Short mmCIF file of C-alpha atoms and ligand atoms in Angstrom, two decimals:
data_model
loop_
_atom_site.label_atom_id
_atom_site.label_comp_id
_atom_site.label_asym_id
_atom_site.label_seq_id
_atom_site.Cartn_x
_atom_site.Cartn_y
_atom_site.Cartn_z
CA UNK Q 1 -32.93 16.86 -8.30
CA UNK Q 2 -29.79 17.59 -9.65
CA UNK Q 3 -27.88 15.10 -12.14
CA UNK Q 4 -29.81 11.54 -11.83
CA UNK Q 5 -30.28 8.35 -13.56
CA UNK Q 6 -34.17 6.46 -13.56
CA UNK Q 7 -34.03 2.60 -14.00
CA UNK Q 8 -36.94 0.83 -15.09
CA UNK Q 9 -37.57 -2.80 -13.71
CA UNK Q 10 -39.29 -4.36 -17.30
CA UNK Q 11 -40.86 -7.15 -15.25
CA UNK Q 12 -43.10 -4.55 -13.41
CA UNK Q 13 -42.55 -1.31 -15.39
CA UNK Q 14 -41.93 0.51 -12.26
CA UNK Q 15 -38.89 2.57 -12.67
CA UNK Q 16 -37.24 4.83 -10.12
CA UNK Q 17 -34.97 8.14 -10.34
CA UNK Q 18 -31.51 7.99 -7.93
CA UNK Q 19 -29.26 11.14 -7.80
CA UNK Q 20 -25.79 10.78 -8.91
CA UNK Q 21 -23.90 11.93 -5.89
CA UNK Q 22 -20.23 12.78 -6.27
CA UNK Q 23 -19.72 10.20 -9.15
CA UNK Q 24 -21.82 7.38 -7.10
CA UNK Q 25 -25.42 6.56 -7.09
CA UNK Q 26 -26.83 4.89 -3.63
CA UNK Q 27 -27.12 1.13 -3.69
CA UNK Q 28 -29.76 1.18 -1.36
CA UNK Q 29 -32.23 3.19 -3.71
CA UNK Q 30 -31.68 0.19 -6.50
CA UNK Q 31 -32.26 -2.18 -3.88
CA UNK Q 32 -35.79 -0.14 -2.68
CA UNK Q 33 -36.91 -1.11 -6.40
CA UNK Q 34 -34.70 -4.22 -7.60
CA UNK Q 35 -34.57 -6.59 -4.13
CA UNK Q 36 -32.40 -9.66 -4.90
CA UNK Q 37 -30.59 -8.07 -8.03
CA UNK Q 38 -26.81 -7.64 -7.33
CA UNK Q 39 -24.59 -5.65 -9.44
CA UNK Q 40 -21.94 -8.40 -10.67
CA UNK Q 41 -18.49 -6.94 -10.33
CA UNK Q 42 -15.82 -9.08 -8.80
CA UNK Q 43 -12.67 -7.06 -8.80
CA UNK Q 44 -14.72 -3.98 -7.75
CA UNK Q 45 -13.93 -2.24 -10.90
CA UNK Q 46 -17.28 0.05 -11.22
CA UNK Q 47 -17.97 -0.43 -7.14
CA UNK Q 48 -17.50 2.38 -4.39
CA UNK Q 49 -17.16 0.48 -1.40
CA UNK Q 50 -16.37 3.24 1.20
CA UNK Q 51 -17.66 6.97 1.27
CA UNK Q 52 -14.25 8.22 2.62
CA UNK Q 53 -12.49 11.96 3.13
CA UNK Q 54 -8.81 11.05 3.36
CA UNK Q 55 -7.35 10.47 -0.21
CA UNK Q 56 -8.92 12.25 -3.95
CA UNK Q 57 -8.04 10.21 -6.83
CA UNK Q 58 -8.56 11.15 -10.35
CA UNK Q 59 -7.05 8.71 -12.56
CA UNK Q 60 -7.92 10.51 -15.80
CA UNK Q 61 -6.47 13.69 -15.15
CA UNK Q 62 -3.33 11.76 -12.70
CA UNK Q 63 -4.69 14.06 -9.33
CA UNK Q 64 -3.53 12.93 -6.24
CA UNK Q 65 -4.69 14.72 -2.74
CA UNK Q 66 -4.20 13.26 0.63
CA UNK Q 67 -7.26 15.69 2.56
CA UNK Q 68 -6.95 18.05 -0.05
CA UNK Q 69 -3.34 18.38 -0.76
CA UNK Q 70 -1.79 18.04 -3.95
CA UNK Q 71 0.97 15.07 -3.93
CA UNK Q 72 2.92 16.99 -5.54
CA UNK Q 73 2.95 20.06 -2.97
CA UNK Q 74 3.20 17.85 -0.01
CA UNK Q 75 6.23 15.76 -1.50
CA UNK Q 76 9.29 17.71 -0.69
CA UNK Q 77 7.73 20.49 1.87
CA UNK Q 78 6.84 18.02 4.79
CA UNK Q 79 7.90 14.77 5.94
CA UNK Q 80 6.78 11.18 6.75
CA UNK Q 81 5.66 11.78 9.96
CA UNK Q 82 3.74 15.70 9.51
CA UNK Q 83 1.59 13.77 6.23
CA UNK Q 84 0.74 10.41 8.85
CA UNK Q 85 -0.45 13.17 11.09
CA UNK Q 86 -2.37 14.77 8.07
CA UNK Q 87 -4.03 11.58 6.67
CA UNK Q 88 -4.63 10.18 10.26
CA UNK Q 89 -6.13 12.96 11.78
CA UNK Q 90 -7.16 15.48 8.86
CA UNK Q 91 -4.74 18.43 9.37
CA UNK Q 92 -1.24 18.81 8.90
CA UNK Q 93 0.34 19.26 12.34
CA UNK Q 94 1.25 23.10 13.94
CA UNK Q 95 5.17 23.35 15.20
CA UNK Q 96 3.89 22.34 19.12
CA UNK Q 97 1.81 19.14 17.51
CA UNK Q 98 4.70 18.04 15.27
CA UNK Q 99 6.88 17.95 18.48
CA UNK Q 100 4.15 16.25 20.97
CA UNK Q 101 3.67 13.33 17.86
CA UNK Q 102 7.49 12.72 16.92
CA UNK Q 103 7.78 12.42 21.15
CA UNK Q 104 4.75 10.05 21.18
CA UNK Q 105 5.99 7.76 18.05
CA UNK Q 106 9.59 7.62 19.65
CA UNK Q 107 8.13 6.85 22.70
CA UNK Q 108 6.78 3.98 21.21
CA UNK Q 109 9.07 2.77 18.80
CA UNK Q 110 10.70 0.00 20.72
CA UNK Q 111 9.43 -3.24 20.30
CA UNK Q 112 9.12 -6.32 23.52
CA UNK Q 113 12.58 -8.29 23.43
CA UNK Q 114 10.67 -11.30 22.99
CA UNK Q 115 9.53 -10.45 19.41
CA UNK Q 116 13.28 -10.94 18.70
CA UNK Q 117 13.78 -14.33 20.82
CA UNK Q 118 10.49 -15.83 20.18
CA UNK Q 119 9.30 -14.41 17.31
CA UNK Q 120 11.63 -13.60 14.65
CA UNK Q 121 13.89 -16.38 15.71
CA UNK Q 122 11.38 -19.19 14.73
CA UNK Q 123 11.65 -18.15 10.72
CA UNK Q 124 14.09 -19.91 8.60
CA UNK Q 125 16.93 -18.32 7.83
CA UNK Q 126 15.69 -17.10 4.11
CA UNK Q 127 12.54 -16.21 4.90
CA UNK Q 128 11.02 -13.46 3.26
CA UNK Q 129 10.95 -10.46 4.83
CA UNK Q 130 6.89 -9.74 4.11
CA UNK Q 131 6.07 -13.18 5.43
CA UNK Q 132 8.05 -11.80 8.70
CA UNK Q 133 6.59 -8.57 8.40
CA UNK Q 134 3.12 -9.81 8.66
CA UNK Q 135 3.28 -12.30 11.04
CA UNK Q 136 5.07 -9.79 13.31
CA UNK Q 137 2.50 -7.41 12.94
CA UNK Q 138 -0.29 -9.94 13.84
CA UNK Q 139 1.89 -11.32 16.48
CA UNK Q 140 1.01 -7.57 18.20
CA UNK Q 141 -2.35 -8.18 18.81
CA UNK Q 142 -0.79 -10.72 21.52
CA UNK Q 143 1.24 -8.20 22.88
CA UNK Q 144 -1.76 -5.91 23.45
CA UNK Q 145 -4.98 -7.19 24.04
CA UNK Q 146 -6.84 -4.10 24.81
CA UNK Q 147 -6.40 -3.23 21.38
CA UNK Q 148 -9.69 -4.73 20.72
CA UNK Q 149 -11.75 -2.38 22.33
CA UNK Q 150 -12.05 -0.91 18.72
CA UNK Q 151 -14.97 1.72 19.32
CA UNK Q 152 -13.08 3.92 22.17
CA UNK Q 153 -11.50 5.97 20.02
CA UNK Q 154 -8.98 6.52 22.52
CA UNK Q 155 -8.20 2.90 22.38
CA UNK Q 156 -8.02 3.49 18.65
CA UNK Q 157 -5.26 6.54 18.88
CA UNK Q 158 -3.04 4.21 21.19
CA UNK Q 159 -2.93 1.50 18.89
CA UNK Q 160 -2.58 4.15 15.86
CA UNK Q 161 0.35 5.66 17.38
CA UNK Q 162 2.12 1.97 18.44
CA UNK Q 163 1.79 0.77 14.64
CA UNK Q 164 3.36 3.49 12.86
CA UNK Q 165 5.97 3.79 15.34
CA UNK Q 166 6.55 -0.08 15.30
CA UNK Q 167 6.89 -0.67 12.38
CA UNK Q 168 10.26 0.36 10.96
CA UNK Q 169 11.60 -1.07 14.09
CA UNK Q 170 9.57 -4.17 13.31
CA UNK Q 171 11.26 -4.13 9.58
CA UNK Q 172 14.36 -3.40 10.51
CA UNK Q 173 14.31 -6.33 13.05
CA UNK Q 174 13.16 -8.29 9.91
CA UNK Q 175 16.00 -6.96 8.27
CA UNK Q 176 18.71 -7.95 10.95
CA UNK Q 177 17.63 -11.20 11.70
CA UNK Q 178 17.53 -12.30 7.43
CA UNK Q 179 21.62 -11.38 7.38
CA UNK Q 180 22.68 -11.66 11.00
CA UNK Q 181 23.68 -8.89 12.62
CA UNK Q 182 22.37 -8.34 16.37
CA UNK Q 183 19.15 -6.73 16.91
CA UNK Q 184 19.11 -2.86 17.72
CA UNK Q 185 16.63 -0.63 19.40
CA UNK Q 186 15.40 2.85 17.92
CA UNK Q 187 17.36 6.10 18.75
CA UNK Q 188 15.21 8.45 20.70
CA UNK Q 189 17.82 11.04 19.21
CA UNK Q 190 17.23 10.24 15.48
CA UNK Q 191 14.07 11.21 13.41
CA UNK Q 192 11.75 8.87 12.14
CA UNK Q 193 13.40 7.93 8.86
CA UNK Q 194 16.43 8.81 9.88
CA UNK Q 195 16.48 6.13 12.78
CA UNK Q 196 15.33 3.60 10.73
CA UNK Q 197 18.14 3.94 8.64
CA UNK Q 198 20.17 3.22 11.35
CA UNK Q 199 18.49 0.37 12.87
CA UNK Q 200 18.63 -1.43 9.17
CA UNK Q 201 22.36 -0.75 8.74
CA UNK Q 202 24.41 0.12 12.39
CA UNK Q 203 27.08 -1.92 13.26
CA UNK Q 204 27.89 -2.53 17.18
CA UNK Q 205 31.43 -1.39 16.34
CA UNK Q 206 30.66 1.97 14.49
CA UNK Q 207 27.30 4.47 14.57
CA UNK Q 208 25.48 4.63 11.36
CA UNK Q 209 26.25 7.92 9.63
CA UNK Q 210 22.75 8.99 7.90
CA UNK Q 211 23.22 10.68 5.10
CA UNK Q 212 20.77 13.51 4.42
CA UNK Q 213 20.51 13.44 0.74
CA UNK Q 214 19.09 9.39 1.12
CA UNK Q 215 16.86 10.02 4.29
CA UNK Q 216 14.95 12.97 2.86
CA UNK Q 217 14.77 10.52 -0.53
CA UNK Q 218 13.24 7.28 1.72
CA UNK Q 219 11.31 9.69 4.06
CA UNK Q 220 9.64 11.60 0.67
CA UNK Q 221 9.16 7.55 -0.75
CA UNK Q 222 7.52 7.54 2.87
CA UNK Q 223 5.28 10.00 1.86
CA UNK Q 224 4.36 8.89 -1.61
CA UNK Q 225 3.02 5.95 -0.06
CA UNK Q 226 0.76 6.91 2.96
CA UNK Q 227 -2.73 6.66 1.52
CA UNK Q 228 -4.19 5.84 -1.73
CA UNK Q 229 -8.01 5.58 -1.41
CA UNK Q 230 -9.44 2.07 -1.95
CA UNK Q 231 -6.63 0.50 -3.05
CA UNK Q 232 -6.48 -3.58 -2.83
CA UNK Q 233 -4.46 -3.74 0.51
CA UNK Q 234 -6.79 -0.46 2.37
CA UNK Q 235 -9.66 -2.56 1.17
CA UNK Q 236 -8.54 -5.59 2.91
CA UNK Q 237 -8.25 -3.47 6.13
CA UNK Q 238 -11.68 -1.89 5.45
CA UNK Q 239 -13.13 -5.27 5.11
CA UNK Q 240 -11.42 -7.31 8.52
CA UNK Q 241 -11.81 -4.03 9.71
CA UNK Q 242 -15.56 -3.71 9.28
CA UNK Q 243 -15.86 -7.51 11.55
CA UNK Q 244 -14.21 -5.05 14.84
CA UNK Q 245 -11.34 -7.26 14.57
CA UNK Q 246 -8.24 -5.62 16.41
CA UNK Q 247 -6.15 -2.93 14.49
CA UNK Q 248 -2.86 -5.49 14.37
CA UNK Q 249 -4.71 -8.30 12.53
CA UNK Q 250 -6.51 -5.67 10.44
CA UNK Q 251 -3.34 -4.12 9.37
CA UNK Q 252 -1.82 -7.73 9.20
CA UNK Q 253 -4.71 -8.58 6.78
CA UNK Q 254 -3.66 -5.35 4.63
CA UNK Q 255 0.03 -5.78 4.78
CA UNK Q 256 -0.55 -9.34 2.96
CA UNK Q 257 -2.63 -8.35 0.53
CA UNK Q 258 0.22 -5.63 -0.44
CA UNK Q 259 2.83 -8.20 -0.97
CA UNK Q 260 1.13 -9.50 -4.34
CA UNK Q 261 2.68 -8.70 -7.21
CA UNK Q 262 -0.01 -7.03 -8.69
CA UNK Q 263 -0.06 -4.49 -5.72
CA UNK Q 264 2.84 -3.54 -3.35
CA UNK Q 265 5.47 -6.46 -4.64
CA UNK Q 266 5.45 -4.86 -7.87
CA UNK Q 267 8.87 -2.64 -6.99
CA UNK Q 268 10.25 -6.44 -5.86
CA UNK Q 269 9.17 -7.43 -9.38
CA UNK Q 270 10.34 -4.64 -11.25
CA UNK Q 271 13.92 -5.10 -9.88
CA UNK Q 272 13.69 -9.67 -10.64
CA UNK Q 273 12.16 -8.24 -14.19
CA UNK Q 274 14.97 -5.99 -14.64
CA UNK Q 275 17.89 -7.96 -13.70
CA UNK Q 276 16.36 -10.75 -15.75
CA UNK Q 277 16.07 -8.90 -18.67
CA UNK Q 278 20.18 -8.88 -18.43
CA UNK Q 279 20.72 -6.10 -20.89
CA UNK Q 280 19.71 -3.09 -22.52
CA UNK Q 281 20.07 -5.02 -25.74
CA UNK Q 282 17.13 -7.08 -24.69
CA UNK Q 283 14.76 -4.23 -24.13
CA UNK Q 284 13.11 -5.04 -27.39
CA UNK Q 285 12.63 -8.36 -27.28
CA UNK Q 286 11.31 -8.72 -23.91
CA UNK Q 287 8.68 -5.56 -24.81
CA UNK Q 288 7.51 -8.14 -27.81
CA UNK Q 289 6.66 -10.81 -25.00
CA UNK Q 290 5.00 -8.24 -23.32
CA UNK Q 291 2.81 -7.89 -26.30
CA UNK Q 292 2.07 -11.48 -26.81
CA UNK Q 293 0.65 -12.24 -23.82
CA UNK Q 294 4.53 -13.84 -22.18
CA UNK Q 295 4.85 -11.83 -19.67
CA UNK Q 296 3.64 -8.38 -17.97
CA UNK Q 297 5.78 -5.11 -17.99
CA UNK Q 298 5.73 -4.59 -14.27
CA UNK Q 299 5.81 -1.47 -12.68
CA UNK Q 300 3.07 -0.52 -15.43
CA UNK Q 301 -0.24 -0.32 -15.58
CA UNK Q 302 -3.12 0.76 -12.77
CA UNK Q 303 -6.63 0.36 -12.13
CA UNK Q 304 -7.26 3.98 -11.64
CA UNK Q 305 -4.78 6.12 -13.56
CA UNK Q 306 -5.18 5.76 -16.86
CA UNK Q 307 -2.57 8.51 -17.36
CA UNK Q 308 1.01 8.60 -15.63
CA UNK Q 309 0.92 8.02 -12.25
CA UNK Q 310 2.13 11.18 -10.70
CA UNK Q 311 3.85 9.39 -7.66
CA UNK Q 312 6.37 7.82 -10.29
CA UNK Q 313 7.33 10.88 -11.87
CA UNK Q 314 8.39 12.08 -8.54
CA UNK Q 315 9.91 9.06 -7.90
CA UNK Q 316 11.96 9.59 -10.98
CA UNK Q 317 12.85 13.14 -9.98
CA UNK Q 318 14.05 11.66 -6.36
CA UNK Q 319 16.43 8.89 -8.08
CA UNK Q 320 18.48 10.82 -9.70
CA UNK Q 321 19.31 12.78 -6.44
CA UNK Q 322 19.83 9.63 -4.87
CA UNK Q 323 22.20 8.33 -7.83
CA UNK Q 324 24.54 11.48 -7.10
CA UNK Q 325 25.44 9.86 -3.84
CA UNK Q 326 24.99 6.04 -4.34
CA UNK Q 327 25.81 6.19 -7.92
CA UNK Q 328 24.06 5.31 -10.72
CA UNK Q 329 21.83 2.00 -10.15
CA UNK Q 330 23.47 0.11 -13.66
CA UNK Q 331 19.78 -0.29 -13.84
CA UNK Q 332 18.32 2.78 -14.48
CA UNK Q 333 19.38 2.90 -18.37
CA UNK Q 334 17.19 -0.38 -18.95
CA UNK Q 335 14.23 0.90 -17.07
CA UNK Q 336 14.82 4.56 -19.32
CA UNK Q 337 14.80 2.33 -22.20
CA UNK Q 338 11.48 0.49 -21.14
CA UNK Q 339 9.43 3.21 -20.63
CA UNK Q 340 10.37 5.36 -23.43
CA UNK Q 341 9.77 1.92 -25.92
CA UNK Q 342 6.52 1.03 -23.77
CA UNK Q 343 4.92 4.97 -23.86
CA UNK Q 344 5.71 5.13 -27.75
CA UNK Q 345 3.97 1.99 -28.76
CA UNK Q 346 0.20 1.84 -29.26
CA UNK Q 347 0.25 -1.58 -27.11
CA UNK Q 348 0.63 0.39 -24.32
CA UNK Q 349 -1.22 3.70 -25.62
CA UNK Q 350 -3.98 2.02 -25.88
CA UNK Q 351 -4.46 0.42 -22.81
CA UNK Q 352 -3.50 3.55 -20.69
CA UNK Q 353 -0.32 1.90 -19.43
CA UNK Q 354 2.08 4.21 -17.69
CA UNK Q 355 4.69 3.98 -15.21
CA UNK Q 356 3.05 3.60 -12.02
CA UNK Q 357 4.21 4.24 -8.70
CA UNK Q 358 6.55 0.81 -8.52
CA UNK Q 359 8.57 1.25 -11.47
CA UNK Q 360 11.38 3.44 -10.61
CA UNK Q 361 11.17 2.97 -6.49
CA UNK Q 362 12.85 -0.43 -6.33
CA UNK Q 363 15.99 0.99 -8.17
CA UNK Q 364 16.17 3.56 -5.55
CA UNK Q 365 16.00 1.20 -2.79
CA UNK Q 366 18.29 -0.99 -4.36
CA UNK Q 367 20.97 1.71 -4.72
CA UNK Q 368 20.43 2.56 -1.47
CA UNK Q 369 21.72 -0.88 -0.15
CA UNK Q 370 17.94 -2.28 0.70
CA UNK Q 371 17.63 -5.85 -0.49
CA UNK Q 372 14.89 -6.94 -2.91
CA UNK Q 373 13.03 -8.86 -0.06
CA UNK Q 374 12.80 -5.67 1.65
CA UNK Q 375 11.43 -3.27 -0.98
CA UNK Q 376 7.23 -4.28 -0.25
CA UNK Q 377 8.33 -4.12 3.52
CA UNK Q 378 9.07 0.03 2.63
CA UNK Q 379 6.04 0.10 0.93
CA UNK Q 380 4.17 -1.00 3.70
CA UNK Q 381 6.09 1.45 6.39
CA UNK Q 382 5.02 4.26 4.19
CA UNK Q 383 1.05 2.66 3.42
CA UNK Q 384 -0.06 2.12 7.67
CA UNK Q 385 -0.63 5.68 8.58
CA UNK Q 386 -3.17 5.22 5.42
CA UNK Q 387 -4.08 1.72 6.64
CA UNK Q 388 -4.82 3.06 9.59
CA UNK Q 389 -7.30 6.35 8.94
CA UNK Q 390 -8.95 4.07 7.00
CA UNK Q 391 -9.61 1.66 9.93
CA UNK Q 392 -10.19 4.74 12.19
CA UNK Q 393 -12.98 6.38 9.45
CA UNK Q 394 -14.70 2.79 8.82
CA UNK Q 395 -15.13 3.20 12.60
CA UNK Q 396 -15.80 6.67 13.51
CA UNK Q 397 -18.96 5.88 10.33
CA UNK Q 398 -20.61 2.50 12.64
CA UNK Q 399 -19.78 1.21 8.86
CA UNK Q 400 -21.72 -2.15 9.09
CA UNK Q 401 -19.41 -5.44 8.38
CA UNK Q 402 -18.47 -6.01 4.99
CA UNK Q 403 -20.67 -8.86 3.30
CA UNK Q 404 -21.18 -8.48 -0.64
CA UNK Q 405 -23.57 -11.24 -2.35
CA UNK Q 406 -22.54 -13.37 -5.52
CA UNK Q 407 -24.26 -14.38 -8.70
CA UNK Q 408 -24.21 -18.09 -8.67
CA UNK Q 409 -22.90 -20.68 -11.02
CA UNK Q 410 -23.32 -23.95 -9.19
CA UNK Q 411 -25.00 -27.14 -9.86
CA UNK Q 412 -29.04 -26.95 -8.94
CA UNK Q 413 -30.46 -28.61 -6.13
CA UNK Q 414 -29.60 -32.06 -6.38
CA UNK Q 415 -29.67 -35.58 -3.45
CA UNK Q 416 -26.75 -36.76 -2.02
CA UNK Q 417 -25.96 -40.49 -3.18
CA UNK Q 418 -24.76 -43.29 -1.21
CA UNK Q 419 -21.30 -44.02 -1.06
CA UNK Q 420 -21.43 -47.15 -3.50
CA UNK Q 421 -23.63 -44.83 -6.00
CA UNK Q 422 -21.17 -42.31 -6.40
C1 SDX D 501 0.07 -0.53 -6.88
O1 SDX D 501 -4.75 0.44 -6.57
C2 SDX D 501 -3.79 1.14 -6.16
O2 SDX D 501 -3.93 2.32 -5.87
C3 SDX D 501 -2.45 0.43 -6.05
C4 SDX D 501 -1.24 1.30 -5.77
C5 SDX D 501 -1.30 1.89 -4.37
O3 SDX D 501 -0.66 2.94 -4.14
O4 SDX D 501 -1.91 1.26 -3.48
O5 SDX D 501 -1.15 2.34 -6.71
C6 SDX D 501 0.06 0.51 -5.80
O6 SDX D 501 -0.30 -1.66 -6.63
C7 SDX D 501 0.47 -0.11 -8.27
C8 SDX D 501 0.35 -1.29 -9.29
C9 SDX D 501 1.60 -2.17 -9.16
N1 SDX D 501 1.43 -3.38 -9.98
C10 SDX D 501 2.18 -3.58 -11.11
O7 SDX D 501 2.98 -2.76 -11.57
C11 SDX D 501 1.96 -4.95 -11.74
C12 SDX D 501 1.78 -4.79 -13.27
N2 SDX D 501 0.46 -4.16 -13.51
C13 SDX D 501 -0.65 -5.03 -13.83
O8 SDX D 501 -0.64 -6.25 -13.17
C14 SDX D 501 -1.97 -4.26 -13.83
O9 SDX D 501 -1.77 -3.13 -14.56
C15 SDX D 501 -2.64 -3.89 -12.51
C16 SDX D 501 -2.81 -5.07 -11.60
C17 SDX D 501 -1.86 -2.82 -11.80
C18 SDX D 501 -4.01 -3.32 -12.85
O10 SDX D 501 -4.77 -4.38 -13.35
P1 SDX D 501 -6.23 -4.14 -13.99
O11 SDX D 501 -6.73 -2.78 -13.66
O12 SDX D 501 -7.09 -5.32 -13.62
O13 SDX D 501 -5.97 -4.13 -15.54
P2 SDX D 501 -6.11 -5.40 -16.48
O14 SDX D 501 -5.29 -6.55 -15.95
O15 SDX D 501 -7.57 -5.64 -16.74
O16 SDX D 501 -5.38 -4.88 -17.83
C19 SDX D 501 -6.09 -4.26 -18.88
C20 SDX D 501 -5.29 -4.59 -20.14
C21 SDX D 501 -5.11 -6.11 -20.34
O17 SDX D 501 -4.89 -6.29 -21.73
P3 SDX D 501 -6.14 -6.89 -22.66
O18 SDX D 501 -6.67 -8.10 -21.91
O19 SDX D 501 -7.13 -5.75 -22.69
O20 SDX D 501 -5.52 -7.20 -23.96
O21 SDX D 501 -3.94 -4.06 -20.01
C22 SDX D 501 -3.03 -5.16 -19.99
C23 SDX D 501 -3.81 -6.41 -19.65
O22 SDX D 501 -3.15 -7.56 -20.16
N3 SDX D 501 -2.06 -4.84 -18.93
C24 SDX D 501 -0.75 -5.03 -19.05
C25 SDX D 501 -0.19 -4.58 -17.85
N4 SDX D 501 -1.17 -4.13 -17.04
C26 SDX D 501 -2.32 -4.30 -17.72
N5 SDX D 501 -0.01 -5.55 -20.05
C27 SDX D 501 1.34 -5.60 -19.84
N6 SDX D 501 1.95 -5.17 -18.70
C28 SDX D 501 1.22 -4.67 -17.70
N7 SDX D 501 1.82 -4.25 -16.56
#
């Protein structure tokens, strides 16, 4: 046996040896000696919960691979739509494949007029755009009932292919509807990113020119967020997933556990934090709440990288391209400021606390004329191609539903009184 650990139950003084197998060791071996003995970890910290080939994290050394490509090699050399192919399906596409699936997501793109009239109509008029987003997406599985035939896998490809072509239409609708301009349908003629662009910002008197510089920057933001392993919001899917419910209320399920601000509603966050923060001047003093406790420094921090996330270092690359054309988000200098106080000071050293993957994107979406409502909605166009491989995998595996036990801290056993005793 290669590396192992041996646990010894003290009650019995059996003890057993369990290979450590690619960082993990196998639950059900501890179980064959320790019945009835959970491993207590609520947030999952020290728990694999999914043996899974799509996304490599290494937080210590800041490695990201979707199937076995760097982040940093994909980001820039293919777009949104090549790396959904890659992290759905396991291999980036070949010229003829990369034609057949942009043909089969326009195809789909267009959404039923009634999600406009019926749907999106009954929200107030300030809504927010993720309580939209995932009610729309949820409101699919009534559109399309035979997605729950969740074991044909070609079932599963249809329903693949109809959510990640959906759902920038979806958003944009979302979009539309919150400042009230008239509805639009995709462009078969545009690209992926490109004709969302269009359907957020088109006018019926005047095409939307897309600029190239800011639809290679949103489609390589695209990119940055397709998959990242067991993160809280691919759990969530995992989990509904794991019950066979249908892939629209799985990815429904994910979407809203993305808009916390602890996950995916961090870049909304950053932006409030910023603009709240007023002025550079105040860099300091809001760094010293930070430190006692006050507040968080959002857009900092992760559970896995405990050095700088190398999505956000991209990200910061990919703003300053976008600046030359938007101009310069008067944010940017305060966010400069707050990482280069935050990395220098031992608060933050010694808690691993880098920029992560939220703390520069909002200022780019922000420049680009996205409002703050809007920013987790991108985040979540960019995660469902990861949402869904992660469905698809849990499925292709006959994973058995997702049930973890508890340690309990109730009362004991005790009889219920009558009314006039209690
Ligand atoms: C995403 O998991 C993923 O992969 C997520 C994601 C993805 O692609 O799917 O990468 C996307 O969600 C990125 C994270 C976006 N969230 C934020 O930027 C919100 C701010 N960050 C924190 O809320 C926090 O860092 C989390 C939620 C991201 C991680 O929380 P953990 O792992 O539970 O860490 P913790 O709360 O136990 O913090 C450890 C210590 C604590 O201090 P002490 O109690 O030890 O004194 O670090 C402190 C925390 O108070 N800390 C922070 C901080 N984050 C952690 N202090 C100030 N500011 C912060 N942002």
């Amino acid at each position: 046996m290669g590396e192992s650990i041996t646990i010894t139950d003290n009650r019995t003084g059996e003890t057993i040896e369990i290979p450590i197998d690619r960082g993990g060791i196998d639950a059900r071996a501890w179980g064959s000696l320790l019945p009835g003995i959970w491993f207590d970890d609520p947030s999952f910290t020290a728990t694999s919960g999914a043996d899974s080939a799509i996304t490599y994290l290494d937080g210590a050394k800041g490695l990201l691979r979707y199937r076995g490509y760097p982040i940093e090699q994909l980001a820039g050399s293919t777009s949104f739509l090549e790396v959904a192919h890659l992290i759905v399906f396991g291999e980036l596409p070949n010229r003829v494949q990369l034609t057949a699936w942009s043909d089969e997501i326009a195809s789909e793109a267009p959404i039923h007029e009634n999600f406009h009239k019926r749907i999106l109509e009954g929200f107030r008029d300030d809504a927010h755009a993720m309580g939209v987003l995932v009610s729309g997406i949820a409101a699919m599985s009534t559109f399309w009932p035979d997605g729950k035939d969740v074991e044909d896998p070609v079932c599963r490809r249809t329903q693949i292919i109809r959510l990640i072509a959906k759902m920038p239409t979806l958003a944009a609708s979302a979009y539309r509807r919150s400042v009230g301009t008239p509805y639009v349908q995709p462009d078969p003629d545009l690209d992926y990113t490109g004709n969302f662009l269009s359907m957020m910002f088109c006018q019926r008197d005047r095409p939307y020119e897309v600029d190239p510089v800011l639809r290679d920057a949103l489609d390589l933001l695209f990119v940055l967020h397709a998959d990242h392993e067991q993160n809280c919001s691919t759990t969530a899917a995992r989990v509904v997933g794991s019950a066979h419910a249908d892939p629209y209320l799985t990815v429904a399920s994910a979407a809203a556990a993305l808009s916390g601000p602890r996950h995916g509603g961090a870049n909304e966050a950053v932006v409030r934090m910023l603009e709240n923060i007023g002025s550079y001047d105040n860099v300091d003093d809001f760094i010293a709440g930070v430190k006692a406790g006050d507040q968080k420094l959002m857009g900092f921090g992760h559970r896995v990288y405990k050095n700088y996330d190398p999505r956000a270092r991209i990200v910061k690359d990919t703003a300053h391209r976008v600046f030359e054309v938007t101009g310069r988000n008067p944010l940017l200098d305060m966010a400069l400021k707050l990482e280069e106080v935050a990395l220098a000071d031992e608060y933050f050293i010694s808690r691993n606390l880098y920029p992560n993957v939220d703390f520069y994107s909002g200022l780019i979406y922000q420049s680009m004329g996205f409002p703050v409502e809007m920013f987790t909605v991108l985040f979540a166009i960019g995660r469902t191609p990861g949402w869904l491989a992660h469905w698809d995998e849990l499925l292709v595996n006959e994973s058995r539903i997702a049930r973890p036990r508890q340690t309990y801290s109730g009362r004991p056993e005790r009889t219920v009184p009558h009314t006039d005793q209690r």
